[in-house]
Tab-separated table of C-alpha atoms and ligand atoms in Angstrom:
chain	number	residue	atom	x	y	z
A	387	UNK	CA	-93.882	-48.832	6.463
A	388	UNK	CA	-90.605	-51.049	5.949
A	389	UNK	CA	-89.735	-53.931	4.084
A	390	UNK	CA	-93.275	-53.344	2.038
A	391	UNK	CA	-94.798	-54.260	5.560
A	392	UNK	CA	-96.393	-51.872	7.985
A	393	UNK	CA	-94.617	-51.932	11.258
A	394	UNK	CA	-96.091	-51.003	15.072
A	395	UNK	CA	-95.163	-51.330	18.245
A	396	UNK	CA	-97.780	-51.454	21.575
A	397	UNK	CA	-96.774	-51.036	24.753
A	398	UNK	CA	-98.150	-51.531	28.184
A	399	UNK	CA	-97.442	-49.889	31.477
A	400	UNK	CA	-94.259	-47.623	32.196
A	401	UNK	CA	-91.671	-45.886	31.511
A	402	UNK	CA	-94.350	-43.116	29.974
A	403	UNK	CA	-94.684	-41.508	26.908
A	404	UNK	CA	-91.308	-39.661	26.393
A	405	UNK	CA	-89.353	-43.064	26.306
A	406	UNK	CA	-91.788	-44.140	24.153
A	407	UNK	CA	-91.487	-41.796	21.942
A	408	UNK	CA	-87.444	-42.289	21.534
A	409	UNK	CA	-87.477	-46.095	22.080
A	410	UNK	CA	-89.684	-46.718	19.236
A	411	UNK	CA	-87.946	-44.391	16.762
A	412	UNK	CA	-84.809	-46.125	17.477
A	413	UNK	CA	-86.795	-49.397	17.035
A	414	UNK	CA	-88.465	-48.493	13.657
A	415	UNK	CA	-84.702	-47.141	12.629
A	416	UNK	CA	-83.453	-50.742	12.694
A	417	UNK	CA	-85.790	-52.008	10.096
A	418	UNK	CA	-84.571	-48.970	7.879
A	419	UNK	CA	-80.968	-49.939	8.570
A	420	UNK	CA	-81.546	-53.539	7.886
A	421	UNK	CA	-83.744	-52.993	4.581
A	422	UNK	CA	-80.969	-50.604	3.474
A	423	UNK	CA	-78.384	-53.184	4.036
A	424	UNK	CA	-79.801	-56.417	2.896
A	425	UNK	CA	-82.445	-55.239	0.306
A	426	UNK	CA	-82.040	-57.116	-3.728
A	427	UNK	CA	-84.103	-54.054	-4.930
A	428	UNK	CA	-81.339	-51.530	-4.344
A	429	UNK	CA	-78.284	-52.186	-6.350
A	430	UNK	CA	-76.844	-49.787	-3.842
A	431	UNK	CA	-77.754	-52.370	-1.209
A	432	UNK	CA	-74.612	-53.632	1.306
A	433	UNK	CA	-75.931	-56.975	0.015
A	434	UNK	CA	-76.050	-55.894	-3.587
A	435	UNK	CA	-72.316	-54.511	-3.646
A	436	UNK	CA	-71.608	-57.727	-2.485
A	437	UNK	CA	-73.458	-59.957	-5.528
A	438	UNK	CA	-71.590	-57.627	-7.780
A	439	UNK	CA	-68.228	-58.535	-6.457
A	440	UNK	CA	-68.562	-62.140	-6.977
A	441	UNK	CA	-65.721	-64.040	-7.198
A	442	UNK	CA	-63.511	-62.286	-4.145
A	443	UNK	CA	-63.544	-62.270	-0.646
A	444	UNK	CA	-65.414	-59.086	0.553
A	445	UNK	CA	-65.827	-56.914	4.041
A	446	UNK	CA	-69.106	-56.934	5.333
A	447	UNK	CA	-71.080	-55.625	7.760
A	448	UNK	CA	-71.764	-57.409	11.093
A	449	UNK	CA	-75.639	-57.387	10.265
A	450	UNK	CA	-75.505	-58.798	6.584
A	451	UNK	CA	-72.315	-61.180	8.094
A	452	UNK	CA	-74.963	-61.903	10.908
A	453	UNK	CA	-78.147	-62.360	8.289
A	454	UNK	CA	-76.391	-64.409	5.410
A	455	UNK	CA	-74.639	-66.804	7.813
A	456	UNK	CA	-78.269	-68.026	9.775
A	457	UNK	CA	-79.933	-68.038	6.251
A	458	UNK	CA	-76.935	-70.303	5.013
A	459	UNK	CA	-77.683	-72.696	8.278
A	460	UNK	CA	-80.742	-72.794	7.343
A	461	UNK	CA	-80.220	-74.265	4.161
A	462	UNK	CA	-78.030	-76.628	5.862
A	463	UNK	CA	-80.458	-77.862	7.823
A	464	UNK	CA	-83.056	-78.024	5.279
A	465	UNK	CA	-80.457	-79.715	2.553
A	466	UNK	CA	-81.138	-76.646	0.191
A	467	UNK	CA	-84.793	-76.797	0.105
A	468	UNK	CA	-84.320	-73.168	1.583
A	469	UNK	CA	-81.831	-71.270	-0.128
A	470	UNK	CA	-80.762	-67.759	0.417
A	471	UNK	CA	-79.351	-67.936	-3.117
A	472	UNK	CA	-82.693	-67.718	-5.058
A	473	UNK	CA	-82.595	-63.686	-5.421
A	474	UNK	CA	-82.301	-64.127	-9.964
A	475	UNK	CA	-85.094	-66.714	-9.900
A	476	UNK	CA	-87.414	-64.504	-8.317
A	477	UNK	CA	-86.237	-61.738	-9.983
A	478	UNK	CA	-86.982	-63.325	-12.962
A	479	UNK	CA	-90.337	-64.754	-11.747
A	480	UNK	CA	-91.588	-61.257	-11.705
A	481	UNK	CA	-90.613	-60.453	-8.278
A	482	UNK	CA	-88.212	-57.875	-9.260
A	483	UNK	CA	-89.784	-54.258	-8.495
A	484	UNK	CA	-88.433	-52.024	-5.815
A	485	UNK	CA	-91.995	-51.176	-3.461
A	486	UNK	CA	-90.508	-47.935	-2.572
A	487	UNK	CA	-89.792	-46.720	-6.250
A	488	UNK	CA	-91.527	-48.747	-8.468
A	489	UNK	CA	-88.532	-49.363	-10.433
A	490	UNK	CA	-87.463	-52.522	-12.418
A	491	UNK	CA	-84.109	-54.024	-11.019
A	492	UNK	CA	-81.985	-56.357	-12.816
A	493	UNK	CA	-79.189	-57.777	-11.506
A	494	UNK	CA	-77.770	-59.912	-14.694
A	495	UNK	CA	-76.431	-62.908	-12.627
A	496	UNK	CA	-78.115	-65.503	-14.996
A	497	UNK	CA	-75.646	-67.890	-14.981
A	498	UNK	CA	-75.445	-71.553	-17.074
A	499	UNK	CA	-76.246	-73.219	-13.839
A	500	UNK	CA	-78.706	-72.524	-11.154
A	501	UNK	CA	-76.343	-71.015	-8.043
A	502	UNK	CA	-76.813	-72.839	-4.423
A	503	UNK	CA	-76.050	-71.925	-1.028
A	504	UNK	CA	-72.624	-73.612	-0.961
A	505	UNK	CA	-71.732	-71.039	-3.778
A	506	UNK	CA	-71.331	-68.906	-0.443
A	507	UNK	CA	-68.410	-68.954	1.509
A	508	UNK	CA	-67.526	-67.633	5.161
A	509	UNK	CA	-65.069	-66.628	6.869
A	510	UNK	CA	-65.677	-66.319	10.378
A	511	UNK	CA	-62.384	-64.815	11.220
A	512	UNK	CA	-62.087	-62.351	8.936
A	513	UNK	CA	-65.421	-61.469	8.387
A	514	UNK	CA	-66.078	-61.946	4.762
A	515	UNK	CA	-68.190	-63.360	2.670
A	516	UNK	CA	-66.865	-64.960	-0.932
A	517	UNK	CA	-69.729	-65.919	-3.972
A	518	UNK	CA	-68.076	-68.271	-5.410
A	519	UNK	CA	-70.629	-68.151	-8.578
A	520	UNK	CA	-72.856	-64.950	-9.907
A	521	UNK	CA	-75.418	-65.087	-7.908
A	522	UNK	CA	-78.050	-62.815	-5.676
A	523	UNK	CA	-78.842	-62.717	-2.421
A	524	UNK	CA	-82.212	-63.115	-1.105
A	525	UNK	CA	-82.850	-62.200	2.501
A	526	UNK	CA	-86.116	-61.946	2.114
A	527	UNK	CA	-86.966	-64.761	4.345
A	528	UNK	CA	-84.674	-63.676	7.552
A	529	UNK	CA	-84.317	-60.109	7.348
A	530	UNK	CA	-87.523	-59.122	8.925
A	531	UNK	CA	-87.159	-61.421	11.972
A	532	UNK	CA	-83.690	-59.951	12.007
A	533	UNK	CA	-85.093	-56.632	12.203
A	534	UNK	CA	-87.669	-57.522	15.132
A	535	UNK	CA	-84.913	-58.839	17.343
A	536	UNK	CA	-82.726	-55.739	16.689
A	537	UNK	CA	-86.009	-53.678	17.264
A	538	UNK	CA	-86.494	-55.481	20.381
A	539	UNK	CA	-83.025	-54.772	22.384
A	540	UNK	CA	-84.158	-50.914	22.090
A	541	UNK	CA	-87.146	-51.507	23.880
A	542	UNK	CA	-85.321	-52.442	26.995
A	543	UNK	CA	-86.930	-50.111	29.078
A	544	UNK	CA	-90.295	-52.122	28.729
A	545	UNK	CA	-91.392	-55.065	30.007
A	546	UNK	CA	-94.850	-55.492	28.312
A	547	UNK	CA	-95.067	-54.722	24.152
A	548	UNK	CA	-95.460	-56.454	21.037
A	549	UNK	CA	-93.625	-55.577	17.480
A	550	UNK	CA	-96.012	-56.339	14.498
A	551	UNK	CA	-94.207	-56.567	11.282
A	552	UNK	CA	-97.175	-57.245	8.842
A	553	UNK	CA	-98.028	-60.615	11.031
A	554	UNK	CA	-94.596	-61.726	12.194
A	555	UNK	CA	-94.639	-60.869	15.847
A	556	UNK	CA	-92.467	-60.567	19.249
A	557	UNK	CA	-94.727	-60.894	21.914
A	558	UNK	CA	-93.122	-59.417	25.206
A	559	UNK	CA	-94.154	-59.961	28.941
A	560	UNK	CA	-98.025	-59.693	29.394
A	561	UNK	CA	-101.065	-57.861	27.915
A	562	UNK	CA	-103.099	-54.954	29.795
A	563	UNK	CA	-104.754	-57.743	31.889
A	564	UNK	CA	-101.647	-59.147	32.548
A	565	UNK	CA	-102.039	-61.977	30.708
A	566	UNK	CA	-99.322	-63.568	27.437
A	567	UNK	CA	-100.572	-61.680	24.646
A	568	UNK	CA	-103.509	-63.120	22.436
A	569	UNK	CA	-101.760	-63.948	18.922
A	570	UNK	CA	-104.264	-65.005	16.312
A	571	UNK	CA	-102.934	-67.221	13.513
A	572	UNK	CA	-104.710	-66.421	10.390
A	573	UNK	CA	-107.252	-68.703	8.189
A	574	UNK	CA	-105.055	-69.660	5.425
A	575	UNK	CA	-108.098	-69.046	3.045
A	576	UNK	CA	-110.419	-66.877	4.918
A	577	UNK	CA	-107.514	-63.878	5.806
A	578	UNK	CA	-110.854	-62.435	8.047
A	579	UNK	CA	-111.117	-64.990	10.568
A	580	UNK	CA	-108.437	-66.977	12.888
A	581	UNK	CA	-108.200	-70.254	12.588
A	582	UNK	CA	-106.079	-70.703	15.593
A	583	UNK	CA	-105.170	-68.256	19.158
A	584	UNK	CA	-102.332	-68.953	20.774
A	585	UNK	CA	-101.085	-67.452	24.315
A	586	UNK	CA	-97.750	-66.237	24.108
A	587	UNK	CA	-94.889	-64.623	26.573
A	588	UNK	CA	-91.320	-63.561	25.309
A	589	UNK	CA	-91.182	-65.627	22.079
A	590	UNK	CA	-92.051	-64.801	18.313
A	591	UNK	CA	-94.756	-65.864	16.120
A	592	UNK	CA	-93.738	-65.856	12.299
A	593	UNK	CA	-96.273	-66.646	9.643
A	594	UNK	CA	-95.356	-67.563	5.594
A	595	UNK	CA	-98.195	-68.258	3.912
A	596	UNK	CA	-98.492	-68.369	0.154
A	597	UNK	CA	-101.669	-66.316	-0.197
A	598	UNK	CA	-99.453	-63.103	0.889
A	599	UNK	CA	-98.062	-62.127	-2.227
A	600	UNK	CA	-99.408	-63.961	-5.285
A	601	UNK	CA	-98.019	-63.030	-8.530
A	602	UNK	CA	-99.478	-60.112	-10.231
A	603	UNK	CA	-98.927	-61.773	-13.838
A	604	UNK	CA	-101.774	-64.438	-13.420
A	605	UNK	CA	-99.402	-67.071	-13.192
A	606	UNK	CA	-99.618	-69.641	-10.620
A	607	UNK	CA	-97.124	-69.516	-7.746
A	608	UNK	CA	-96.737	-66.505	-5.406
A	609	UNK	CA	-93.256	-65.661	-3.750
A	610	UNK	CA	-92.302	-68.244	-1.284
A	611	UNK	CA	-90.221	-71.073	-3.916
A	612	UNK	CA	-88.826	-74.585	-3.776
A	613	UNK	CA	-84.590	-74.404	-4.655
A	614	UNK	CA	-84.574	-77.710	-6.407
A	615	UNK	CA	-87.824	-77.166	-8.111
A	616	UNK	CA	-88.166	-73.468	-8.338
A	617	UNK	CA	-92.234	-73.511	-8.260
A	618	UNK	CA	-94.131	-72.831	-5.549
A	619	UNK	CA	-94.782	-75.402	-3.032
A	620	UNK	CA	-98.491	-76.729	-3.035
A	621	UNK	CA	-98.409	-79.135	-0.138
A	622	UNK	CA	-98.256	-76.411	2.402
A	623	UNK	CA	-101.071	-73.113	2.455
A	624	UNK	CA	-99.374	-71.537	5.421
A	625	UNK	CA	-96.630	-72.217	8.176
A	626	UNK	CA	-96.485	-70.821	11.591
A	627	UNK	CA	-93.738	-71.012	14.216
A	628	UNK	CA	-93.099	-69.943	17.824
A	629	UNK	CA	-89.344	-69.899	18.375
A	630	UNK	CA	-86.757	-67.932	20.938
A	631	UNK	CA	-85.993	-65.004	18.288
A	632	UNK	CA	-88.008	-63.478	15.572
A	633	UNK	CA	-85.287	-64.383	12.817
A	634	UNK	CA	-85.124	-68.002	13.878
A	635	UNK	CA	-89.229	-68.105	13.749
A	636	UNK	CA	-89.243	-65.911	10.055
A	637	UNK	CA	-86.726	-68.265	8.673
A	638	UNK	CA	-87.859	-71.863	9.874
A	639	UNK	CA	-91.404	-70.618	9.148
A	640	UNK	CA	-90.362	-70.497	5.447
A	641	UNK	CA	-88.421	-73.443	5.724
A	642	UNK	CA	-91.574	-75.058	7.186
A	643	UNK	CA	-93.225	-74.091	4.120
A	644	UNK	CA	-91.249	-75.288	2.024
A	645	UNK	CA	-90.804	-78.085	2.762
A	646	UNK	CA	-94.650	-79.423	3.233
A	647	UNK	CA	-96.622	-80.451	6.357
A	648	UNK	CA	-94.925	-83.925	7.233
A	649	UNK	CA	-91.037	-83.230	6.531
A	650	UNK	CA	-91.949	-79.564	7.791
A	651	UNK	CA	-93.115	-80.399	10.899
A	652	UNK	CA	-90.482	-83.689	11.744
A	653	UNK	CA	-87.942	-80.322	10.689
A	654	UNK	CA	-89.399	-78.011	12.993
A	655	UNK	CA	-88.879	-80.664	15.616
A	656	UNK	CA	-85.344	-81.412	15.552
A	657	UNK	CA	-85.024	-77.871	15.294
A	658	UNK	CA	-86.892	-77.931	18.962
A	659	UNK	CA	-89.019	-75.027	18.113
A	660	UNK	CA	-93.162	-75.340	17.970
A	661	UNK	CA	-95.065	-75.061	14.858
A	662	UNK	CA	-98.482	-75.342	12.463
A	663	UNK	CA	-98.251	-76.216	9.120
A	664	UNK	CA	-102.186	-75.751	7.084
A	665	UNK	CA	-102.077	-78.548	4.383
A	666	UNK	CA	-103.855	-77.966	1.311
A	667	UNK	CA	-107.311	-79.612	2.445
A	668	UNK	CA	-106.848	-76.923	5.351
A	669	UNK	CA	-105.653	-79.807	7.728
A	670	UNK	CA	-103.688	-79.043	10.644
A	671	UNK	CA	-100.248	-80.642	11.179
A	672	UNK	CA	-98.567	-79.149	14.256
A	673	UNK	CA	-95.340	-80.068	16.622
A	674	UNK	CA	-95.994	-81.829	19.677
A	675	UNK	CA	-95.607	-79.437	22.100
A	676	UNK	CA	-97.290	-77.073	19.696
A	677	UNK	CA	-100.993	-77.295	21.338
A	678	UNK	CA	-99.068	-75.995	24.737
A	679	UNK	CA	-99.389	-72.666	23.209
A	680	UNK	CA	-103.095	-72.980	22.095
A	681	UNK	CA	-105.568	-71.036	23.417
A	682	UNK	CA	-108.979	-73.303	23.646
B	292	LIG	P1	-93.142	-62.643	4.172
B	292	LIG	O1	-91.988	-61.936	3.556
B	292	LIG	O2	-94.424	-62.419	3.467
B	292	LIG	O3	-93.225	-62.484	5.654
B	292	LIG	P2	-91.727	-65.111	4.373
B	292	LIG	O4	-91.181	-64.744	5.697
B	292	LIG	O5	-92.199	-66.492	4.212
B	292	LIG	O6	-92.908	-64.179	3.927
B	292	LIG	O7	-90.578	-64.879	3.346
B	292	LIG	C1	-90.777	-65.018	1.974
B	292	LIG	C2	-89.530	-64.519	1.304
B	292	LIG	O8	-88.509	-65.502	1.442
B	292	LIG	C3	-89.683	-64.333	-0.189
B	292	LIG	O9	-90.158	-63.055	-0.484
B	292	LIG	C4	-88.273	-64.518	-0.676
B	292	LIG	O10	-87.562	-63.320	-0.480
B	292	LIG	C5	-87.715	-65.555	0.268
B	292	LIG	N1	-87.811	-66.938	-0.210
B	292	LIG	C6	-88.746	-67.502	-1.015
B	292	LIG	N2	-88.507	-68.814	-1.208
B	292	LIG	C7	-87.382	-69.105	-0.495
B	292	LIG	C8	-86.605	-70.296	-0.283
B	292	LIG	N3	-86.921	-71.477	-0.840
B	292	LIG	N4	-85.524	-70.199	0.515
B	292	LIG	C9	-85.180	-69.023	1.087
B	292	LIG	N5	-85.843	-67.879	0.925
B	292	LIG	C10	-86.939	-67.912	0.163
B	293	LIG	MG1	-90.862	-65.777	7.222
């Protein structure tokens, strides 16, 4: 279990069970690394340490450089309606208890005016990373993608596996049959049945769906949030994407979300990756090429 997800890896065919066994561990050990790094529920956190020193250029790591500067593109792209920024609203939404402790965090950047991604500065030469406001990261939404691709370079020495990271998938060469691997997306309302299969072959399949993690006060709204609005989108019940890496399908699957079936989708377009989007009335919007992928 990482990232309050269970993890596992299948493989097919050779190398045998002794590279197995070490190629996996050394997988697994990447989520670790990056939840240790990036995680708002550790004020010990690489990612943390940085939020604290707001206001100065700081040293980071190549991951959280790596992490913070896609998520930051991202809200580019998206014209802030996903924002890496958003770590003290969903603190203060309730989403603030570390899984692995159980403890309360708070981080005390309320600030007079909500923070944005352009409160966060690169700079690509020398490596830092400025918050030019209080603010705190959240990773939430790239992290585990970024985890999957690092977990993926260790298992070189295959050629057939997938990595499940509680339904956000990399999909490698062929199943036992030697076929692309069966990936069923979910039924946004019905989490027992699949409401679409797709075939797929070296590429990652991220879900975001809003019935993952609802809030556990009774309030309405679960953990995926609009920046401008800060409530929880209703025009989208889930978001799926195939795309090249797992962080670039984990983050533009939120995005997706976020930003509702018919900007979502024209989004996930010009970003030339394939996609689903479940409306509310459990209508399916998907990417042109997106049926390519489909399994009928
Ligand atoms: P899961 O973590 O269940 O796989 P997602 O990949 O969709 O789901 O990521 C949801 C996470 O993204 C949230 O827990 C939060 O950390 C972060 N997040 C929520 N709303 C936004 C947003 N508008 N922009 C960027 N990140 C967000
Ligand atoms: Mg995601």
């Amino acid at each position: 279990m990482y990232m309050d997800t269970i993890v596992t890896v299948e493989v097919v065919g050779p190398p045998g069970e002794r590279v197995f066994r070490s190629r996996t561990a050394a997988a697994f050990s990447w989520f670790a690394e990056v939840e240790r790094r990036c995680s708002r529920f550790d004020p010990d956190s690489e990612v943390m340490r940085l939020c604290s020193k707001w206001g100065e250029p700081v040293l980071v790591s190549d991951l959280v450089y790596r992490c913070i500067e896609f998520a930051l593109a991202v809200a580019d792209a998206t014209e802030g309606a996903f924002d890496p920024t958003l770590g003290g609203i969903m603190e203060a939404k309730g989403f603030n208890v570390n899984y692995l402790t159980g403890e309360k965090i708070s981080s005390n950047s309320a600030t007079r005016r909500k923070p944005c991604y352009r409160d966060v500065v690169l700079d690509p030469v020398a490596r830092t990373i400025t918050l030019v406001a209080p603010l705190t990261l959240d990773l939430g939404a790239v992290a585990k993608g970024f985890a999957i691709d690092l977990a993926v370079r260790e298992l070189a020495p295959f050629r057939n596996y997938v990595i499940n990271a509680g339904g956000d998938i990399w999909a490698a060469g062929s199943n036992e049959r030697g076929e692309p691997w069966h990936i069923g997306i979910r039924d946004s309302r019905h989490s027992e049945s699949v409401a679409s299969m797709l075939l797929v072959s070296d590429a990652a399949v991220c879900t975001s769906g809003g019935y993952e993690r609802p809030r556990d006060d009774g309030e309405n709204g679960h953990h995926i949030i609009e920046s401008i609005t800060t409530q929880s989108p209703t025009g989208s019940l889930s978001a799926t994407v195939i795309g090249p890496s797992a962080m670039v399908a984990d983050a533009l699957s939120t995005a997706a979300f976020v930003l509702g079936p018919d900007k979502g989708i024209a989004f996930l377009s010009a970003q030339h990756v394939e996609g689903i989007i479940t409306g509310p009335s459990l209508r399916h919007h998907c990417t042109p090429g997106f049926a390519r992928w489909e399994f009928r």
